[in-house]
mmCIF file of N, CA and C in Angstrom:
data_model
loop_
_atom_site.group_PDB
_atom_site.id
_atom_site.type_symbol
_atom_site.label_atom_id
_atom_site.label_comp_id
_atom_site.label_asym_id
_atom_site.label_seq_id
_atom_site.Cartn_x
_atom_site.Cartn_y
_atom_site.Cartn_z
ATOM 1 N N MET A 16 -4.438 -5.794 0.108
ATOM 2 C CA MET A 16 -5.656 -5.620 -0.694
ATOM 3 C C MET A 16 -4.816 -5.393 -2.252
ATOM 4 N N THR A 17 -5.848 -5.548 -2.685
ATOM 5 C CA THR A 17 -4.835 -5.329 -4.493
ATOM 6 C C THR A 17 -5.513 -3.907 -4.697
ATOM 7 N N TRP A 18 -4.407 -3.072 -5.661
ATOM 8 C CA TRP A 18 -4.936 -1.801 -6.049
ATOM 9 C C TRP A 18 -4.651 -2.010 -7.274
ATOM 10 N N ASN A 19 -6.027 -0.960 -8.284
ATOM 11 C CA ASN A 19 -5.731 -1.151 -9.781
ATOM 12 C C ASN A 19 -4.846 0.881 -10.017
ATOM 13 N N GLY A 20 -4.623 1.457 -9.313
ATOM 14 C CA GLY A 20 -3.692 2.425 -8.940
ATOM 15 C C GLY A 20 -4.127 3.499 -9.544
ATOM 16 N N LYS A 21 -5.514 3.678 -9.491
ATOM 17 C CA LYS A 21 -6.315 4.516 -9.787
ATOM 18 C C LYS A 21 -7.522 5.269 -8.608
ATOM 19 N N ASP A 22 -8.131 3.584 -8.400
ATOM 20 C CA ASP A 22 -9.686 4.283 -7.446
ATOM 21 C C ASP A 22 -9.316 3.505 -6.263
ATOM 22 N N VAL A 23 -9.789 4.510 -5.221
ATOM 23 C CA VAL A 23 -9.559 4.151 -3.957
ATOM 24 C C VAL A 23 -10.267 2.585 -3.629
ATOM 25 N N PRO A 24 -9.369 2.067 -3.172
ATOM 26 C CA PRO A 24 -9.751 0.673 -2.757
ATOM 27 C C PRO A 24 -11.170 0.390 -1.500
ATOM 28 N N PRO A 25 -12.246 -0.300 -1.329
ATOM 29 C CA PRO A 25 -12.904 -0.527 0.225
ATOM 30 C C PRO A 25 -12.311 -0.627 0.914
ATOM 31 N N GLU A 26 -11.220 -1.205 1.508
ATOM 32 C CA GLU A 26 -10.585 -1.339 2.290
ATOM 33 C C GLU A 26 -10.249 -0.341 3.075
ATOM 34 N N LEU A 27 -9.376 0.762 2.368
ATOM 35 C CA LEU A 27 -9.391 2.072 2.798
ATOM 36 C C LEU A 27 -10.299 3.158 2.938
ATOM 37 N N ARG A 28 -11.536 2.813 2.286
ATOM 38 C CA ARG A 28 -12.890 3.713 2.630
ATOM 39 C C ARG A 28 -13.047 3.514 4.073
ATOM 40 N N GLU A 29 -12.713 1.960 4.176
ATOM 41 C CA GLU A 29 -13.689 1.549 6.013
ATOM 42 C C GLU A 29 -12.361 1.989 6.949
ATOM 43 N N LEU A 30 -11.422 2.659 6.940
ATOM 44 C CA LEU A 30 -10.838 2.973 7.996
ATOM 45 C C LEU A 30 -11.325 4.267 8.112
ATOM 46 N N PRO A 31 -10.538 4.431 9.525
ATOM 47 C CA PRO A 31 -11.169 5.918 10.178
ATOM 48 C C PRO A 31 -10.306 7.111 10.273
ATOM 49 N N ALA A 32 -10.469 8.103 10.426
ATOM 50 C CA ALA A 32 -9.883 9.174 9.456
ATOM 51 C C ALA A 32 -8.495 9.202 10.182
ATOM 52 N N GLY A 33 -7.201 9.339 9.501
ATOM 53 C CA GLY A 33 -5.693 9.253 10.557
ATOM 54 C C GLY A 33 -4.934 9.529 9.486
ATOM 55 N N ARG A 34 -3.888 9.501 10.072
ATOM 56 C CA ARG A 34 -2.360 9.246 9.445
ATOM 57 C C ARG A 34 -2.233 7.613 8.982
ATOM 58 N N TYR A 35 -1.364 7.116 7.639
ATOM 59 C CA TYR A 35 -1.755 5.533 7.762
ATOM 60 C C TYR A 35 -0.409 5.877 6.664
ATOM 61 N N VAL A 36 0.376 4.425 6.546
ATOM 62 C CA VAL A 36 1.431 4.361 5.476
ATOM 63 C C VAL A 36 1.161 2.970 5.041
ATOM 64 N N VAL A 37 1.178 2.848 3.649
ATOM 65 C CA VAL A 37 1.068 2.081 2.655
ATOM 66 C C VAL A 37 2.089 1.484 2.066
ATOM 67 N N GLU A 38 2.626 0.624 1.621
ATOM 68 C CA GLU A 38 3.260 -0.210 1.534
ATOM 69 C C GLU A 38 3.116 -1.211 0.401
ATOM 70 N N ALA A 39 4.113 -1.423 -0.412
ATOM 71 C CA ALA A 39 3.854 -2.583 -1.659
ATOM 72 C C ALA A 39 4.525 -4.010 -0.837
ATOM 73 N N ALA A 40 3.342 -4.782 -1.251
ATOM 74 C CA ALA A 40 3.820 -6.102 -0.522
ATOM 75 C C ALA A 40 4.654 -7.114 -1.752
ATOM 76 N N GLU A 41 5.472 -8.080 -1.794
ATOM 77 C CA GLU A 41 5.803 -8.893 -2.498
ATOM 78 C C GLU A 41 4.449 -9.916 -2.654
ATOM 79 N N ASP A 42 4.630 -10.269 -4.101
ATOM 80 C CA ASP A 42 3.669 -11.219 -4.072
ATOM 81 C C ASP A 42 3.377 -12.391 -2.830
ATOM 82 N N GLU A 43 4.684 -13.177 -2.631
ATOM 83 C CA GLU A 43 4.420 -14.108 -1.290
ATOM 84 C C GLU A 43 5.560 -13.249 -0.312
ATOM 85 N N ALA A 44 4.610 -14.207 0.630
ATOM 86 C CA ALA A 44 5.190 -13.471 1.928
ATOM 87 C C ALA A 44 6.603 -13.849 2.277
ATOM 88 N N PRO A 45 7.295 -13.788 3.346
ATOM 89 C CA PRO A 45 8.621 -14.445 3.007
ATOM 90 C C PRO A 45 8.439 -15.287 4.158
ATOM 91 N N ALA A 46 8.966 -16.626 4.209
ATOM 92 C CA ALA A 46 8.938 -17.671 5.042
ATOM 93 C C ALA A 46 9.133 -17.575 7.028
ATOM 94 N N LEU A 47 8.612 -18.292 7.287
ATOM 95 C CA LEU A 47 8.862 -17.569 9.126
ATOM 96 C C LEU A 47 9.707 -18.779 9.358
ATOM 97 N N THR A 48 10.355 -18.302 10.241
ATOM 98 C CA THR A 48 11.653 -19.484 10.951
ATOM 99 C C THR A 48 10.526 -20.265 11.901
ATOM 100 N N PRO A 49 11.172 -21.506 12.465
ATOM 101 C CA PRO A 49 10.541 -22.315 13.291
ATOM 102 C C PRO A 49 10.135 -21.504 14.471
ATOM 103 N N GLU A 50 11.066 -20.783 14.813
ATOM 104 C CA GLU A 50 10.542 -19.970 16.451
ATOM 105 C C GLU A 50 9.852 -18.929 16.048
ATOM 106 N N GLU A 51 9.297 -18.383 14.483
ATOM 107 C CA GLU A 51 8.510 -17.538 14.519
ATOM 108 C C GLU A 51 6.840 -17.979 14.403
ATOM 109 N N GLU A 52 7.179 -19.561 13.854
ATOM 110 C CA GLU A 52 5.582 -19.993 13.878
ATOM 111 C C GLU A 52 4.864 -20.389 15.157
ATOM 112 N N ALA A 53 6.397 -20.784 16.170
ATOM 113 C CA ALA A 53 5.738 -21.762 17.607
ATOM 114 C C ALA A 53 5.241 -20.057 18.248
ATOM 115 N N GLY A 54 6.013 -18.873 17.850
ATOM 116 C CA GLY A 54 5.460 -17.908 18.863
ATOM 117 C C GLY A 54 4.036 -17.461 18.445
ATOM 118 N N ILE A 55 4.024 -17.913 17.222
ATOM 119 C CA ILE A 55 2.436 -17.355 16.572
ATOM 120 C C ILE A 55 1.537 -18.047 17.394
ATOM 121 N N GLU A 56 1.821 -19.600 16.850
ATOM 122 C CA GLU A 56 1.038 -20.506 17.856
ATOM 123 C C GLU A 56 0.798 -20.125 19.232
ATOM 124 N N ALA A 57 1.882 -20.125 20.204
ATOM 125 C CA ALA A 57 1.529 -19.762 21.274
ATOM 126 C C ALA A 57 0.579 -18.907 21.746
ATOM 127 N N ALA A 58 1.019 -17.457 21.136
ATOM 128 C CA ALA A 58 0.059 -16.428 20.907
ATOM 129 C C ALA A 58 -1.281 -16.721 20.680
ATOM 130 N N LEU A 59 -1.876 -17.567 19.725
ATOM 131 C CA LEU A 59 -3.145 -18.258 19.277
ATOM 132 C C LEU A 59 -3.780 -19.158 20.523
ATOM 133 N N GLU A 60 -3.245 -19.441 21.292
ATOM 134 C CA GLU A 60 -3.127 -20.467 22.092
ATOM 135 C C GLU A 60 -3.730 -19.522 23.507
ATOM 136 N N SER A 61 -2.795 -18.588 23.590
ATOM 137 C CA SER A 61 -3.268 -17.547 24.426
ATOM 138 C C SER A 61 -4.383 -17.023 24.381
ATOM 139 N N TYR A 62 -4.750 -16.467 22.909
ATOM 140 C CA TYR A 62 -5.894 -15.685 22.568
ATOM 141 C C TYR A 62 -7.294 -16.935 22.909
ATOM 142 N N ARG A 63 -6.976 -18.209 22.290
ATOM 143 C CA ARG A 63 -8.161 -18.829 22.400
ATOM 144 C C ARG A 63 -8.402 -19.716 23.881
ATOM 145 N N GLN A 64 -7.615 -19.161 24.600
ATOM 146 C CA GLN A 64 -7.670 -19.607 26.418
ATOM 147 C C GLN A 64 -8.422 -18.268 27.153
ATOM 148 N N GLY A 65 -8.386 -17.328 26.446
ATOM 149 C CA GLY A 65 -9.207 -15.734 26.672
ATOM 150 C C GLY A 65 -7.980 -15.182 27.755
ATOM 151 N N ARG A 66 -6.638 -15.592 27.828
ATOM 152 C CA ARG A 66 -5.474 -14.700 27.669
ATOM 153 C C ARG A 66 -5.301 -13.636 27.089
ATOM 154 N N VAL A 67 -6.189 -12.315 27.698
ATOM 155 C CA VAL A 67 -6.257 -11.661 26.448
ATOM 156 C C VAL A 67 -6.033 -9.879 27.269
ATOM 157 N N VAL A 68 -5.299 -9.039 26.751
ATOM 158 C CA VAL A 68 -4.850 -7.359 27.446
ATOM 159 C C VAL A 68 -5.504 -6.891 26.233
ATOM 160 N N ASP A 69 -6.341 -5.934 26.629
ATOM 161 C CA ASP A 69 -7.166 -4.786 25.699
ATOM 162 C C ASP A 69 -6.191 -3.857 25.026
ATOM 163 N N SER A 70 -6.538 -3.091 23.926
ATOM 164 C CA SER A 70 -5.189 -2.055 23.803
ATOM 165 C C SER A 70 -4.613 -1.156 24.935
ATOM 166 N N LYS A 71 -5.443 -0.415 25.612
ATOM 167 C CA LYS A 71 -5.015 0.552 26.308
ATOM 168 C C LYS A 71 -4.348 -0.034 27.574
ATOM 169 N N ARG A 72 -4.258 -1.478 27.909
ATOM 170 C CA ARG A 72 -3.731 -1.684 28.973
ATOM 171 C C ARG A 72 -2.057 -2.021 28.163
ATOM 172 N N THR A 73 -2.386 -2.679 26.795
ATOM 173 C CA THR A 73 -1.016 -3.043 26.473
ATOM 174 C C THR A 73 0.014 -1.672 26.268
ATOM 175 N N ARG A 74 -0.926 -0.644 25.318
ATOM 176 C CA ARG A 74 0.483 0.621 25.819
ATOM 177 C C ARG A 74 0.242 0.855 27.227
ATOM 178 N N GLU A 75 -0.179 0.838 28.043
ATOM 179 C CA GLU A 75 0.273 1.157 29.241
ATOM 180 C C GLU A 75 1.709 -0.015 29.458
ATOM 181 N N ILE A 76 1.798 -1.185 29.499
ATOM 182 C CA ILE A 76 2.938 -1.897 29.260
ATOM 183 C C ILE A 76 3.635 -1.338 28.635
ATOM 184 N N ILE A 77 3.380 -0.999 27.389
ATOM 185 C CA ILE A 77 4.657 -0.840 26.113
ATOM 186 C C ILE A 77 5.248 0.534 26.695
ATOM 187 N N ASP A 78 4.693 1.428 27.237
ATOM 188 C CA ASP A 78 5.059 2.809 27.672
ATOM 189 C C ASP A 78 5.901 2.103 28.884
ATOM 190 N N ALA A 79 5.345 1.486 30.104
ATOM 191 C CA ALA A 79 6.470 1.411 31.081
ATOM 192 C C ALA A 79 7.174 0.505 30.851
ATOM 193 N N ALA A 80 7.763 -0.559 29.949
ATOM 194 C CA ALA A 80 9.030 -1.095 29.311
ATOM 195 C C ALA A 80 9.846 0.145 28.778
ATOM 196 N N LEU A 81 9.011 1.002 28.400
ATOM 197 C CA LEU A 81 9.634 2.084 27.375
ATOM 198 C C LEU A 81 10.526 2.987 28.538
ATOM 199 N N GLY A 82 9.897 3.078 29.429
ATOM 200 C CA GLY A 82 9.905 4.416 30.402
ATOM 201 C C GLY A 82 9.374 5.821 30.030
ATOM 202 N N ARG A 83 8.309 5.496 29.544
ATOM 203 C CA ARG A 83 7.653 7.081 29.364
ATOM 204 C C ARG A 83 6.407 7.129 30.236
#
């Protein structure tokens, strides 16, 4: 989003109540490595094939991996 430094942008108004971190972004995103590009492509292909996990299950998987 682009912010004029004064008015609350519509993108923020649409968010649910909660705590958020806002960080300034550079004009250009850093270049991805070939490995990062391949990882994104693999993830998108998995998504297209319907191999997805909902957020609740994702949290369970991460919590289990972290021993929580």
